[in-house]
């Protein structure tokens, strides 16, 4: 899948639409989800044009991958959610209901987050 530079997160990265920013560095931008599903719900995105984690892990350079993963941990510490814990999640493709075609890691925290996936899948 080719990267669509008109996707909403590309527009946020270019500053064309606003976001509620919580963190930014050379490799990543983190901002609050517009429709939060937990008391804390932040999205961490790489600055480069990657459709998904699959695209990122095949195309991105080592520095980008290291910088992005490090940023996810840094954001969690900055938010103060390491204790009692948080969850990260990345949707890739239609079965996972990925809506925005720019890699993003959801960071959920602030309450007991329940089970990982809905019951009854297997
Ligand atoms: P996903 O289903 O993993 O692609 O999730 C996309 C997420 O992006 C959803 O949780 C949306 O609420 C969120 N979202 C969409 N547009 C915006 C926006 N302009 N600012 C912040 N979050 C957004």
Tab-separated table of N, CA and C in Angstrom, residues 22-30 40 42-44 65-82 86 88 105 107:
chain	number	residue	atom	x	y	z
A	22	UNK	N	1.685	16.059	23.218
A	22	UNK	CA	2.277	15.762	24.529
A	22	UNK	C	3.789	15.565	24.443
A	23	UNK	N	4.299	15.281	23.235
A	23	UNK	CA	5.743	15.035	23.114
A	23	UNK	C	6.145	15.137	21.649
A	24	UNK	N	7.359	15.620	21.419
A	24	UNK	CA	7.900	15.622	20.062
A	24	UNK	C	9.416	15.564	20.130
A	25	UNK	N	9.993	14.770	19.258
A	25	UNK	CA	11.444	14.806	19.081
A	25	UNK	C	11.746	14.584	17.601
A	26	UNK	N	13.006	14.298	17.292
A	26	UNK	CA	13.429	14.132	15.899
A	26	UNK	C	12.680	13.003	15.187
A	27	UNK	N	12.258	11.992	15.957
A	27	UNK	CA	11.734	10.768	15.348
A	27	UNK	C	10.240	10.584	15.492
A	28	UNK	N	9.642	11.249	16.452
A	28	UNK	CA	8.257	10.922	16.804
A	28	UNK	C	7.483	12.140	17.281
A	29	UNK	N	6.166	12.040	17.107
A	29	UNK	CA	5.235	13.032	17.657
A	29	UNK	C	4.176	12.250	18.430
A	30	UNK	N	3.814	12.747	19.602
A	30	UNK	CA	2.767	12.105	20.401
A	30	UNK	C	1.710	13.149	20.731
A	40	UNK	N	-6.355	8.007	29.876
A	40	UNK	CA	-5.221	8.497	29.093
A	40	UNK	C	-5.182	7.699	27.790
A	42	UNK	N	-3.149	8.250	24.209
A	42	UNK	CA	-2.213	9.051	23.419
A	42	UNK	C	-1.780	8.235	22.205
A	43	UNK	N	-1.567	8.913	21.096
A	43	UNK	CA	-1.055	8.278	19.887
A	43	UNK	C	0.385	8.721	19.684
A	44	UNK	N	1.254	7.757	19.401
A	44	UNK	CA	2.638	8.077	19.091
A	44	UNK	C	2.876	7.682	17.634
A	65	UNK	N	13.840	3.477	13.682
A	65	UNK	CA	13.135	2.469	14.486
A	65	UNK	C	13.506	2.636	15.955
A	66	UNK	N	14.776	2.777	16.217
A	66	UNK	CA	15.217	2.946	17.611
A	66	UNK	C	14.631	4.229	18.200
A	67	UNK	N	14.665	5.307	17.421
A	67	UNK	CA	14.156	6.589	17.920
A	67	UNK	C	12.674	6.532	18.215
A	68	UNK	N	11.936	5.858	17.340
A	68	UNK	CA	10.486	5.774	17.534
A	68	UNK	C	10.143	4.914	18.758
A	69	UNK	N	10.752	3.746	18.846
A	69	UNK	CA	10.446	2.860	19.993
A	69	UNK	C	10.849	3.531	21.300
A	70	UNK	N	11.979	4.207	21.283
A	70	UNK	CA	12.422	4.918	22.491
A	70	UNK	C	11.423	6.008	22.864
A	71	UNK	N	10.880	6.677	21.856
A	71	UNK	CA	9.907	7.744	22.122
A	71	UNK	C	8.651	7.198	22.801
A	72	UNK	N	8.223	5.997	22.411
A	72	UNK	CA	7.024	5.418	23.041
A	72	UNK	C	7.264	5.260	24.547
A	73	UNK	N	8.398	4.702	24.911
A	73	UNK	CA	8.708	4.539	26.330
A	73	UNK	C	8.854	5.868	27.048
A	74	UNK	N	9.445	6.816	26.364
A	74	UNK	CA	9.645	8.144	26.949
A	74	UNK	C	8.306	8.847	27.223
A	75	UNK	N	7.390	8.717	26.257
A	75	UNK	CA	6.061	9.322	26.424
A	75	UNK	C	5.371	8.718	27.647
A	76	UNK	N	5.449	7.407	27.791
A	76	UNK	CA	4.812	6.751	28.943
A	76	UNK	C	5.393	7.281	30.248
A	77	UNK	N	6.698	7.433	30.296
A	77	UNK	CA	7.321	7.959	31.523
A	77	UNK	C	6.904	9.405	31.749
A	78	UNK	N	6.869	10.181	30.674
A	78	UNK	CA	6.476	11.598	30.807
A	78	UNK	C	5.031	11.721	31.305
A	79	UNK	N	4.175	10.790	30.867
A	79	UNK	CA	2.774	10.816	31.302
A	79	UNK	C	2.606	10.279	32.723
A	80	UNK	N	3.659	9.634	33.257
A	80	UNK	CA	3.606	9.107	34.614
A	80	UNK	C	2.760	7.860	34.754
A	81	UNK	N	2.733	7.036	33.688
A	81	UNK	CA	1.837	5.882	33.704
A	81	UNK	C	2.559	4.538	33.810
A	82	UNK	N	3.884	4.573	33.960
A	82	UNK	CA	4.624	3.308	34.009
A	82	UNK	C	4.148	2.463	35.189
A	86	UNK	N	0.413	0.440	31.719
A	86	UNK	CA	-0.250	0.964	30.520
A	86	UNK	C	-0.238	-0.105	29.442
A	88	UNK	N	0.158	-0.649	25.108
A	88	UNK	CA	0.344	-0.093	23.768
A	88	UNK	C	-0.262	-1.055	22.762
A	105	UNK	N	1.002	4.174	17.323
A	105	UNK	CA	0.888	3.302	18.483
A	105	UNK	C	-0.050	3.994	19.460
A	107	UNK	N	-1.435	4.458	23.118
A	107	UNK	CA	-0.984	4.247	24.494
A	107	UNK	C	-2.191	4.515	25.386
